[in-house]
Short mmCIF file of C-alpha atoms and ligand atoms in Angstrom, two decimals:
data_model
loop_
_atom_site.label_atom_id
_atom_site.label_comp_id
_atom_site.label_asym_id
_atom_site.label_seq_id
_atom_site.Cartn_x
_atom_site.Cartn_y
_atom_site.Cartn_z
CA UNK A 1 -39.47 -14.21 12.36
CA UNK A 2 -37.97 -10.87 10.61
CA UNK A 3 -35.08 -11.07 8.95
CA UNK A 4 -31.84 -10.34 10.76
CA UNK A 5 -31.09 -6.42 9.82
CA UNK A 6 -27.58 -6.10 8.22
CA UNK A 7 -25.56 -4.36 10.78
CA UNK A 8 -23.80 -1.05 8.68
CA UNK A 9 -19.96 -0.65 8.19
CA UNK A 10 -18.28 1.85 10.52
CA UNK A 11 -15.12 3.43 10.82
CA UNK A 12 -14.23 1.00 13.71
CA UNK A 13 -14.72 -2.12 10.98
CA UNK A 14 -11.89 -0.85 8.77
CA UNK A 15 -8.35 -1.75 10.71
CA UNK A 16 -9.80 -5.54 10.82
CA UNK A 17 -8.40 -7.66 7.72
CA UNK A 18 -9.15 -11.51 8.71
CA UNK A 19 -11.21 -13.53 6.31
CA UNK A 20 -14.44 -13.40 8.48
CA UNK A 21 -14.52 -9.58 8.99
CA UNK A 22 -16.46 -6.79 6.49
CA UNK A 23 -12.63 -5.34 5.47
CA UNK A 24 -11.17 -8.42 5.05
CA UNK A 25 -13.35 -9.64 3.04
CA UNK A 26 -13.32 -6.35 1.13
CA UNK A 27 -9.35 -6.60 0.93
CA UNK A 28 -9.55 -10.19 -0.72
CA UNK A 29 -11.54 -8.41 -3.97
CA UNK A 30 -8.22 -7.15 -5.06
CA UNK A 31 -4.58 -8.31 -5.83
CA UNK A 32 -2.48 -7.36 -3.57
CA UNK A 33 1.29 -6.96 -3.56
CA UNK A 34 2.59 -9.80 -1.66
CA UNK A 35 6.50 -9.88 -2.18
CA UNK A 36 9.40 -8.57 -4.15
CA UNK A 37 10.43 -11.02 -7.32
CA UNK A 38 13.70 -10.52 -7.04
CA UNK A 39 13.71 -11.94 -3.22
CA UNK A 40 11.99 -15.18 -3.89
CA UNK A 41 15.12 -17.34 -4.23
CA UNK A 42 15.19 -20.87 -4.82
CA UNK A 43 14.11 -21.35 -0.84
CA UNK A 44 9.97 -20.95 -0.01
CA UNK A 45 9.19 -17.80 2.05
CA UNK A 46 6.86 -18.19 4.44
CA UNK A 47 4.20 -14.61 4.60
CA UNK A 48 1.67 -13.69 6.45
CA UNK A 49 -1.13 -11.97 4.08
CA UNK A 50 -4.59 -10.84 5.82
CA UNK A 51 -3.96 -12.92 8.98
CA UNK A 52 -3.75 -16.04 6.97
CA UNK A 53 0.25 -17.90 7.41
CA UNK A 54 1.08 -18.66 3.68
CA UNK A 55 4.12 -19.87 2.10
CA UNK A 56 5.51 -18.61 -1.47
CA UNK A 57 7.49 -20.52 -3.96
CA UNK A 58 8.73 -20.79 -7.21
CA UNK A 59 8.01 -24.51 -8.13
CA UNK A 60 11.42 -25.83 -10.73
CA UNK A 61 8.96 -25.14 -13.93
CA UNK A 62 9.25 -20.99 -12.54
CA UNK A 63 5.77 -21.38 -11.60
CA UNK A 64 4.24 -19.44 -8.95
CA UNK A 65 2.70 -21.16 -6.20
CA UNK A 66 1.13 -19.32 -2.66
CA UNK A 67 0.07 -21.94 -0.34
CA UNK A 68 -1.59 -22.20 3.04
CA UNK A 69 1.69 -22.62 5.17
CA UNK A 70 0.65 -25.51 7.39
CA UNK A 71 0.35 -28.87 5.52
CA UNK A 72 -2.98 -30.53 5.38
CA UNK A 73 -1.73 -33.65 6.58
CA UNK A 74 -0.93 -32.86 10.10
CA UNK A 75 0.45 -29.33 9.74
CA UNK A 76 3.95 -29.02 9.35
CA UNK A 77 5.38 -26.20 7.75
CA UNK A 78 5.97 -25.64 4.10
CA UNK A 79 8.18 -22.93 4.86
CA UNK A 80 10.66 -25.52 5.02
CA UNK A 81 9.65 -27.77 2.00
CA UNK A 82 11.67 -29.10 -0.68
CA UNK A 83 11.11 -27.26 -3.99
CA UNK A 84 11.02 -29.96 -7.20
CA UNK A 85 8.91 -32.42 -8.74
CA UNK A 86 6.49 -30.21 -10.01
CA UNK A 87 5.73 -28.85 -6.57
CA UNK A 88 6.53 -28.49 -2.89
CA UNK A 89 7.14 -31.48 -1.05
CA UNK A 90 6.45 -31.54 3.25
CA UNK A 91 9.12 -32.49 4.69
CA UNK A 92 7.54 -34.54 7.39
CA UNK A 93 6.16 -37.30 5.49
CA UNK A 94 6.79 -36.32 2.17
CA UNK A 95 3.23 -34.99 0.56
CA UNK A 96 3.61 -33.24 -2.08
CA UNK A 97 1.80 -30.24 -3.38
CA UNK A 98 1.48 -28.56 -6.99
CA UNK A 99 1.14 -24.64 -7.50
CA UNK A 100 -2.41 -25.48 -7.16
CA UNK A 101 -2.89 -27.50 -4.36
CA UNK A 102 -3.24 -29.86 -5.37
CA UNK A 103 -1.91 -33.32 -3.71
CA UNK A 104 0.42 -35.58 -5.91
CA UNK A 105 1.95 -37.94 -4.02
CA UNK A 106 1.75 -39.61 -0.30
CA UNK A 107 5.01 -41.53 -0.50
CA UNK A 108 3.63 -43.54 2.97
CA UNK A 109 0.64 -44.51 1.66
CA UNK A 110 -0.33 -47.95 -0.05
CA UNK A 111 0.75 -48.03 -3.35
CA UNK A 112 -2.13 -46.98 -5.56
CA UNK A 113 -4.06 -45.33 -2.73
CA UNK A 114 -6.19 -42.59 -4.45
CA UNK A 115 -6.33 -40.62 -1.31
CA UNK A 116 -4.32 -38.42 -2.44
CA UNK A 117 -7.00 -36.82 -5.01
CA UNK A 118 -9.28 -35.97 -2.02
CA UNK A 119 -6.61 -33.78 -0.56
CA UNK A 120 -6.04 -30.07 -1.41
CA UNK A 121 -4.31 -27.74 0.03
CA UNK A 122 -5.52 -23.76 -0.25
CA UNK A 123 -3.93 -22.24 -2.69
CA UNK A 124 -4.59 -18.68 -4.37
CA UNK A 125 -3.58 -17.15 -7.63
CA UNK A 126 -0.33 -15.33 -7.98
CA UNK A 127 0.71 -13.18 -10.53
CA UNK A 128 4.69 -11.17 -11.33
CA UNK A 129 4.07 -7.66 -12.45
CA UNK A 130 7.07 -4.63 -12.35
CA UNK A 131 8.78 -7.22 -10.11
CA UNK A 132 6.02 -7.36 -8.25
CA UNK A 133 4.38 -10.76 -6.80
CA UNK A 134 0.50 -10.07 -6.66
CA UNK A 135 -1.75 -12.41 -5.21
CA UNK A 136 -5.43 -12.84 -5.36
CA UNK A 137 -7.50 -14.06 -1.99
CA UNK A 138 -11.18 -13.90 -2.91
CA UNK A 139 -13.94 -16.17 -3.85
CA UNK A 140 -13.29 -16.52 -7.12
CA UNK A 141 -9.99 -18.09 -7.44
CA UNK A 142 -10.48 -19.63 -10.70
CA UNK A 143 -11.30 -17.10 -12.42
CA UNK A 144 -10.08 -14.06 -10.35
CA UNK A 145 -10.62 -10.14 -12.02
CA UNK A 146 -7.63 -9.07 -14.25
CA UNK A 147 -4.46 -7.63 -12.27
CA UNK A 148 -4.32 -3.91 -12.98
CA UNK A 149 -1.60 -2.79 -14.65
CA UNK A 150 -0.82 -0.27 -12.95
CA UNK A 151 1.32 2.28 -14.58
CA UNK A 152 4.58 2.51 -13.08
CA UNK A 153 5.03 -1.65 -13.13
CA UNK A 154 4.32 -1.60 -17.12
CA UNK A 155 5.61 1.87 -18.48
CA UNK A 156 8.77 0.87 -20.47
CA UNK A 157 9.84 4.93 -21.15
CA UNK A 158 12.17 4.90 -18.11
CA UNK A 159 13.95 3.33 -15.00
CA UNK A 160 12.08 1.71 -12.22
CA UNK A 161 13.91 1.53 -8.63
CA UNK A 162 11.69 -1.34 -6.29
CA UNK A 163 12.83 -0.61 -2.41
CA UNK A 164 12.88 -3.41 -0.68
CA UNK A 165 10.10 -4.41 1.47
CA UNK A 166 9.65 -2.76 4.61
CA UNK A 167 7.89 -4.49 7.57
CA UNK A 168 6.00 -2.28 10.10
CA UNK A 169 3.83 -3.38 13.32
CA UNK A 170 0.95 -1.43 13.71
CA UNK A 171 -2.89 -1.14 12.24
CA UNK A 172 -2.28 -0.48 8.08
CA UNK A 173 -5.07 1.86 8.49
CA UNK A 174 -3.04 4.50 10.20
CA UNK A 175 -0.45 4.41 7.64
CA UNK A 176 -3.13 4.75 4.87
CA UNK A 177 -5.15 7.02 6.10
CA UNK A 178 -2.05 9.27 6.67
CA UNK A 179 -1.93 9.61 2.57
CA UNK A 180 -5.01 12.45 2.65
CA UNK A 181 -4.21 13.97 5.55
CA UNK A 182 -1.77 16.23 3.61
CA UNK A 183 -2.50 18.94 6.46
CA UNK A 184 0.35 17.13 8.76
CA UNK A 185 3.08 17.54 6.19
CA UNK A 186 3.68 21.03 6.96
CA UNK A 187 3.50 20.45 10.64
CA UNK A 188 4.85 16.97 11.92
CA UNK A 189 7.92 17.46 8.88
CA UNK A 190 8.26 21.02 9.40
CA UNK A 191 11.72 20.29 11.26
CA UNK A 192 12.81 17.24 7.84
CA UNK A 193 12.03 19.71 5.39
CA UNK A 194 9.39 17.80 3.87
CA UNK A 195 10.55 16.17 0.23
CA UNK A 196 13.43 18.55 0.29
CA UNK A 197 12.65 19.07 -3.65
CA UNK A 198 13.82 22.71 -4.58
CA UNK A 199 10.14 24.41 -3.95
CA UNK A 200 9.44 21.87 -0.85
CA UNK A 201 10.54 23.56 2.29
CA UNK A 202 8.83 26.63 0.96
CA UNK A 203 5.36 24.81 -0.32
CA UNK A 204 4.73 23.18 2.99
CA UNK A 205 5.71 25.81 5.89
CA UNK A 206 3.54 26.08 8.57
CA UNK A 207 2.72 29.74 9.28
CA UNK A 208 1.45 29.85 5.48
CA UNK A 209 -0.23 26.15 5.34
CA UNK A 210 -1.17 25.20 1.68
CA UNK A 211 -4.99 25.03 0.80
CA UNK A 212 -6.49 21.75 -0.18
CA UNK A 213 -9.55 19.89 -1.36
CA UNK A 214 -10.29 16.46 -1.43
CA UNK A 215 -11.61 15.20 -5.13
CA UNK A 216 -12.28 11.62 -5.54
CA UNK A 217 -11.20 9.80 -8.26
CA UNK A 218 -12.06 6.56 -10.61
CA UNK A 219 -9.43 4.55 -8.43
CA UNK A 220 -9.87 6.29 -5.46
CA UNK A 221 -9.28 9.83 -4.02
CA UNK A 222 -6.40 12.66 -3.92
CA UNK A 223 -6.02 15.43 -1.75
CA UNK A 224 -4.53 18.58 -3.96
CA UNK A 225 -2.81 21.44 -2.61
CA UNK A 226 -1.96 24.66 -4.00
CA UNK A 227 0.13 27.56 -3.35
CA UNK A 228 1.18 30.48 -5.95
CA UNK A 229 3.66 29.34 -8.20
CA UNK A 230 6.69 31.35 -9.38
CA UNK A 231 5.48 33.71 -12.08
CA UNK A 232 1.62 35.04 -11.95
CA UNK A 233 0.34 32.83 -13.78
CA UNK A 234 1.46 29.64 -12.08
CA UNK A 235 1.38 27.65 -9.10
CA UNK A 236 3.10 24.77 -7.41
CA UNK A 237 0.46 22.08 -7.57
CA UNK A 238 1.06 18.73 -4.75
CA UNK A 239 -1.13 15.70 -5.47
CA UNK A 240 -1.51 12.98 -3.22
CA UNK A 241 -3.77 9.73 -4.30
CA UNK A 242 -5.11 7.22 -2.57
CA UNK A 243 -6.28 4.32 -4.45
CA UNK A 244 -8.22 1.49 -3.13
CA UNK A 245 -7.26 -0.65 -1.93
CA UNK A 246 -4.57 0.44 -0.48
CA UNK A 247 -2.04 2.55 -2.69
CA UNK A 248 -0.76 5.26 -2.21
CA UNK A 249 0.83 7.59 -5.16
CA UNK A 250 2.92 10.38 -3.63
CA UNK A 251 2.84 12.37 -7.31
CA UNK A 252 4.91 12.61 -10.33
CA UNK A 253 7.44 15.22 -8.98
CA UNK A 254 8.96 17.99 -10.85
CA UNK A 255 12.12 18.27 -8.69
CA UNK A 256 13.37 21.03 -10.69
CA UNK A 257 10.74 23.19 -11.72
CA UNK A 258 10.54 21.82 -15.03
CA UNK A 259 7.36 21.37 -17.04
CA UNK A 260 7.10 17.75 -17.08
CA UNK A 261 7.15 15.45 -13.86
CA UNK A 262 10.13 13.08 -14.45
CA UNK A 263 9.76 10.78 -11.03
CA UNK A 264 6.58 8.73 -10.01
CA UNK A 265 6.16 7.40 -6.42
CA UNK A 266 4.24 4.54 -5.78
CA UNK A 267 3.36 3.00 -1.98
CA UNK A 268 2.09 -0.60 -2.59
CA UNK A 269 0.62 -1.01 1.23
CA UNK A 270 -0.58 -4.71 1.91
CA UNK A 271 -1.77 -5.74 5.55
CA UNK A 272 0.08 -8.65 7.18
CA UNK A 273 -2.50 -9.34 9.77
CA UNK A 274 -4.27 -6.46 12.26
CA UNK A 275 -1.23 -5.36 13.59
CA UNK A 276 1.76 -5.67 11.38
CA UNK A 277 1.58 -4.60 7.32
CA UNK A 278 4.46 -4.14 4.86
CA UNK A 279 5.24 -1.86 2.04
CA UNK A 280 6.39 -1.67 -1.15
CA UNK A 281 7.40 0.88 -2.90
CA UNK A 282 7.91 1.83 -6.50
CA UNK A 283 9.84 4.86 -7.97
CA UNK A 284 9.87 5.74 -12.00
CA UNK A 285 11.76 7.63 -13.12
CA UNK A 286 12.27 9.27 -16.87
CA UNK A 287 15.13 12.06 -16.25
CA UNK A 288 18.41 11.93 -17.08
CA UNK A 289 20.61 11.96 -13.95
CA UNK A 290 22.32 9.01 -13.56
CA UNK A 291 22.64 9.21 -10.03
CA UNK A 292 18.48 10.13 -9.53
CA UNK A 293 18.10 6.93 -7.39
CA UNK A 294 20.93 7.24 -4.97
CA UNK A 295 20.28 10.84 -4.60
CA UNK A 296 16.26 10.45 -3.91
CA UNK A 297 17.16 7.06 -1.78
CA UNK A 298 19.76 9.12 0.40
CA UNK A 299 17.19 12.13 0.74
CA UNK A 300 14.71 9.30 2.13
CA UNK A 301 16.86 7.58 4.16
CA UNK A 302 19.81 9.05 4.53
CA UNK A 303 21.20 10.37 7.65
CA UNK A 304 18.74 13.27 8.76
CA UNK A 305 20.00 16.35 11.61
CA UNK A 306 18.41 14.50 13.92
CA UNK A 307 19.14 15.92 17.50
CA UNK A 308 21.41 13.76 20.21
CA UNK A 309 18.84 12.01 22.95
CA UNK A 310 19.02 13.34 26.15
CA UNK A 311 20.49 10.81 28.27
CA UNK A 312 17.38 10.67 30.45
CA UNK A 313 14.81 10.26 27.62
CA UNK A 314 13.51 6.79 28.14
CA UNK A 315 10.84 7.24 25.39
CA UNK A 316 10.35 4.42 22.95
CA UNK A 317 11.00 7.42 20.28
CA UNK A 318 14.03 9.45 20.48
CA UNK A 319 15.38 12.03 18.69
CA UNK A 320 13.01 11.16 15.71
CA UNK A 321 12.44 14.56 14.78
CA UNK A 322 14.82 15.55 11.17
CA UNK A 323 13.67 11.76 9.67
CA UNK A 324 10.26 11.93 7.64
CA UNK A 325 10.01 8.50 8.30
CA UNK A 326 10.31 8.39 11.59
CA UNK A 327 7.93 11.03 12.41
CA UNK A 328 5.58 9.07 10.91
CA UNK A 329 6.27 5.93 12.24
CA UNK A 330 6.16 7.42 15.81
CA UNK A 331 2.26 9.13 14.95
CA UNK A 332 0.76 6.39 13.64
CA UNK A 333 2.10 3.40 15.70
CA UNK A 334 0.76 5.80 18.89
CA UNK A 335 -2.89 6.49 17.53
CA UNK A 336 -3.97 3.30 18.39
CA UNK A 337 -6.73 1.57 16.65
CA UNK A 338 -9.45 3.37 14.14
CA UNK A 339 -12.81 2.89 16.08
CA UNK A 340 -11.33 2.26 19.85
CA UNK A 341 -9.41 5.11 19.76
CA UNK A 342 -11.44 8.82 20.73
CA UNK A 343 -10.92 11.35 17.99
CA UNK A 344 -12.12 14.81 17.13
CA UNK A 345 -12.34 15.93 13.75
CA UNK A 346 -11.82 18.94 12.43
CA UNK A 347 -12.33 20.40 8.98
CA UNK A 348 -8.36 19.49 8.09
CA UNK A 349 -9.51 16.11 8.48
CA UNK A 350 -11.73 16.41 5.41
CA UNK A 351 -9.02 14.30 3.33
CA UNK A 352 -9.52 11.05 5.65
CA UNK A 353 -13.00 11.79 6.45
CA UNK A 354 -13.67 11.23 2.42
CA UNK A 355 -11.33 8.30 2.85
CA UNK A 356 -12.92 6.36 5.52
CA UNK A 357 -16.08 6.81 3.79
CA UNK A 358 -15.28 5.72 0.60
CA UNK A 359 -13.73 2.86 2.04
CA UNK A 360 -17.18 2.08 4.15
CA UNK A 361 -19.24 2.29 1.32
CA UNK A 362 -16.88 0.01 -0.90
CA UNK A 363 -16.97 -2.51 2.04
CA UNK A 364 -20.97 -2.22 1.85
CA UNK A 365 -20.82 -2.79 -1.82
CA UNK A 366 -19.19 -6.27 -1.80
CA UNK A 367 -21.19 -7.23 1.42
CA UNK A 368 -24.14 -6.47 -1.15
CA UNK A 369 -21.84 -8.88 -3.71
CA UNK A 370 -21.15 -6.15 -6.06
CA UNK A 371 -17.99 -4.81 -7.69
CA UNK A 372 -15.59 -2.31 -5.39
CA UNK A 373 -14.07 0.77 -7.20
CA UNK A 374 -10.42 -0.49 -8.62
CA UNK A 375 -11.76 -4.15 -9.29
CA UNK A 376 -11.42 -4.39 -12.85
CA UNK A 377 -13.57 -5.87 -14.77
CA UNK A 378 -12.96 -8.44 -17.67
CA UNK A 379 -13.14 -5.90 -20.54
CA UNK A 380 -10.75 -3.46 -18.39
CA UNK A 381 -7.89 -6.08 -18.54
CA UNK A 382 -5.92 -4.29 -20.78
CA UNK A 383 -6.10 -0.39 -19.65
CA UNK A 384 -3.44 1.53 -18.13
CA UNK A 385 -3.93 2.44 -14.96
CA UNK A 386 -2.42 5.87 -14.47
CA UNK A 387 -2.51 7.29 -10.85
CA UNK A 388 -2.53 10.89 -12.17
CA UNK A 389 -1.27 12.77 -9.50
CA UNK A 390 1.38 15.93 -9.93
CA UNK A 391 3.35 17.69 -8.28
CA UNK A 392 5.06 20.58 -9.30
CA UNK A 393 4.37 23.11 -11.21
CA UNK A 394 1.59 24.07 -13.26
CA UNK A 395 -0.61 27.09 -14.93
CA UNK A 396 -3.22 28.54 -12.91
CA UNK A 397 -6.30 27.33 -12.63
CA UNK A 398 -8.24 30.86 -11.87
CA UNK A 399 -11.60 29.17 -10.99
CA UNK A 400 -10.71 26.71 -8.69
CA UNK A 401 -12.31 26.80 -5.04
CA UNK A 402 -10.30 24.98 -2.69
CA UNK A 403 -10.54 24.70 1.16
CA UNK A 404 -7.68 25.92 3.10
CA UNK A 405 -6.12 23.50 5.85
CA UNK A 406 -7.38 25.66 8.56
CA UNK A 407 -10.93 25.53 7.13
CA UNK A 408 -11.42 28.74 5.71
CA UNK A 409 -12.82 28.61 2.16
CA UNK A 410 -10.84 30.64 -0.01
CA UNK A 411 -12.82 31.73 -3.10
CA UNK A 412 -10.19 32.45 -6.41
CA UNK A 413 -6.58 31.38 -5.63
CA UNK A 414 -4.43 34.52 -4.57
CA UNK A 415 -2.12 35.52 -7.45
S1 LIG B 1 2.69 -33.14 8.09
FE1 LIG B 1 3.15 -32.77 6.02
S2 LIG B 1 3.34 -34.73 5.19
FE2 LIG B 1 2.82 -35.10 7.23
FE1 LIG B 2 4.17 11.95 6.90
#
């Protein structure tokens, strides 16, 4: 009988992130963000990670411990365990459970019963980073690849600002996807004045749309845009990465106009199960004003012109137009699913066109049991892993060729 012929990864594979599908079992290659350190109390905290119910604690040695959620004695809930005696104890008949998994005691059972020893509950590495909880899901769980460090958790130069965790309920895809296609900041924020930095309103204005090409990088891709900067020889650069799995780096920013980028924003996007994923994001920052983080958190979130709703408007989204994050939120929580929904492409799409393949062709590489791009290896444990995107401004580079977001190849930047 011939062999069964691999079926090939498509775009409609990639929303999917259980443990049985060709993404999910992508996903579980890397660490992924998991939960903010400083909100694991002395309580467990039940999470939902790749469609899998888990339950995250800090045992009373400090130790990490992620958990299935549901006990492996009839399935209670650990989300409501006690925390001590080296472990997490059910509350229903008392098993109780190291960091590990492993089972330590069956307080109901006959005295001396080993049965405990054939008992294990799943467990998976964890690992604090920035403030970060990390956890590892893949095959290897005893000896899982090193957790990047990733430059703005370990750079010590400056102040970092975690957000708390927000929660959304739609496909992670759309979100991430979002990060190339750089050609919808000038149009969907045109009315939020996108990034409000001083050059901003100016750099992304949609009768004059910026150029861009999508480059691929060691980590991933970035889409770079380009207009002319303030003196001949310049230009106002905008660099937006997307590192797999699923980061997304929104640039060092020169708010100012200064020569060196003084803020670095990080999007730490981790899938709760196919229709719900969180985010956490990570601003560093190396300026001096003292105020930096409640000025940048009340430009995110702060109260935007948003119009009144008309009092007949009986859309889910009202007056979301003046709120960056809004807009978005309403755009990718309509698309619908990658792969059921119809789409045509145009050559603005270029950004997540290289996107979706890259992420196909990573996918195909651990179905063929090989290493993704951004899995470290053991040798790599130690390197920095800078995102290296900009934005602001920088000299000229004459002999770039970029693509402009209508599709027209410009040949030598205008000056
Ligand atoms: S269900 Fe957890 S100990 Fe019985
Ligand atoms: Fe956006």
């Amino acid at each position: 009988m011939a062999a069964k012929r691999k079926r090939k990864v498509t775009d409609a594979d990639l929303p999917y992130v259980g443990p049985e599908t060709a993404a999910g079992q992508w996903l579980r290659r890397y660490w992924l963000a998991i939960w903010r350190a400083e909100d694991l109390k002395d309580i467990p905290q039940g999470i939902k990670v790749l469609g899998e119910e888990l339950v995250l604690f800090r045992d009373d040695k400090g130790r990490l411990g992620l958990l299935g959620m549901h006990c492996a004695h009839r399935g209670s809930s650990l989300e409501y365990g006690d925390i001590g005696n080296g472990g997490i104890r059910c509350p229903y008949h008392g098993w109780l459970y190291d960091v590990r998994g492993n089972c330590l005691e069956q307080p109901a059972e006959p005295r001396g019963s080993a049965f405990h020893k054939k008992v294990k509950q799943p467990s998976y590495p964890v690992q604090e980073l920035g403030g970060l909880i990390f956890a590892y899901m893949g095959p290897d769980r005893d000896r899982p690849p090193p957790l990047p460090r990733y430059a703005p958790l370990v750079r010590e130069d400056g102040v970092r600002y975690l957000e708390p965790i927000r929660f959304y309920d739609y496909n992670w895809f759309n979100f991430f996807e979002n990060a190339p296609d750089v050609a919808h900041l000038s149009i969907l924020h045109r009315y939020s004045g996108y990034g409000k930095q001083t050059w901003g309103n100016n750099f992304f204005d949609y009768r004059d749309i910026p150029p861009f090409e999508a480059v691929a990088t060691e980590y991933g891709m970035k889409a770079v845009s380009r207009k002319p900067g303030p003196t001949p020889d310049s230009e106002y650069v905008h660099e937006l990465g997307a590192l797999l799995p699923s980061i997304i780096h929104l640039g060092s920013v020169n708010d100012q106009g200064r020569e060196e980028p003084d803020n670095e924003h990080t999007i730490f996007l981790t899938p709760n199960d196919d229709e719900r994923f969180m985010l956490f994001s990570v601003d560093y920052y190396t300026g001096s004003d003292a105020k930096f983080f409640e000025k940048i958190m009340a430009r995110r979130y702060g109260p935007s012109q948003k119009e009144e709703p008309k009092p007949y408007d009986r859309r889910k989204y009202k007056s979301f137009r003046g709120s960056i994050l809004m807009e978005d939120i309403m755009t990718q929580s309509t698309q619908g699913l990658l792969g059921r929904r119809e789409e045509r492409l145009g050559s603005s799409d270029r950004g997540v066109i290289m996107l979706r393949r890259m992420v196909r062709e990573e996918i195909e590489t651990v179905l063929k049991k090989g290493r993704p791009k951004g899995v470290l290896t053991k040798d790599q444990a130690t390197r920095i892993i800078d995102f290296s995107c900009f934005t602001g401004i920088q000299r000229k580079q004459l002999h770039s060729t970029v693509a402009s977001a209508s599709g027209h190849v410009s040949g030598k930047l205008r000056s």
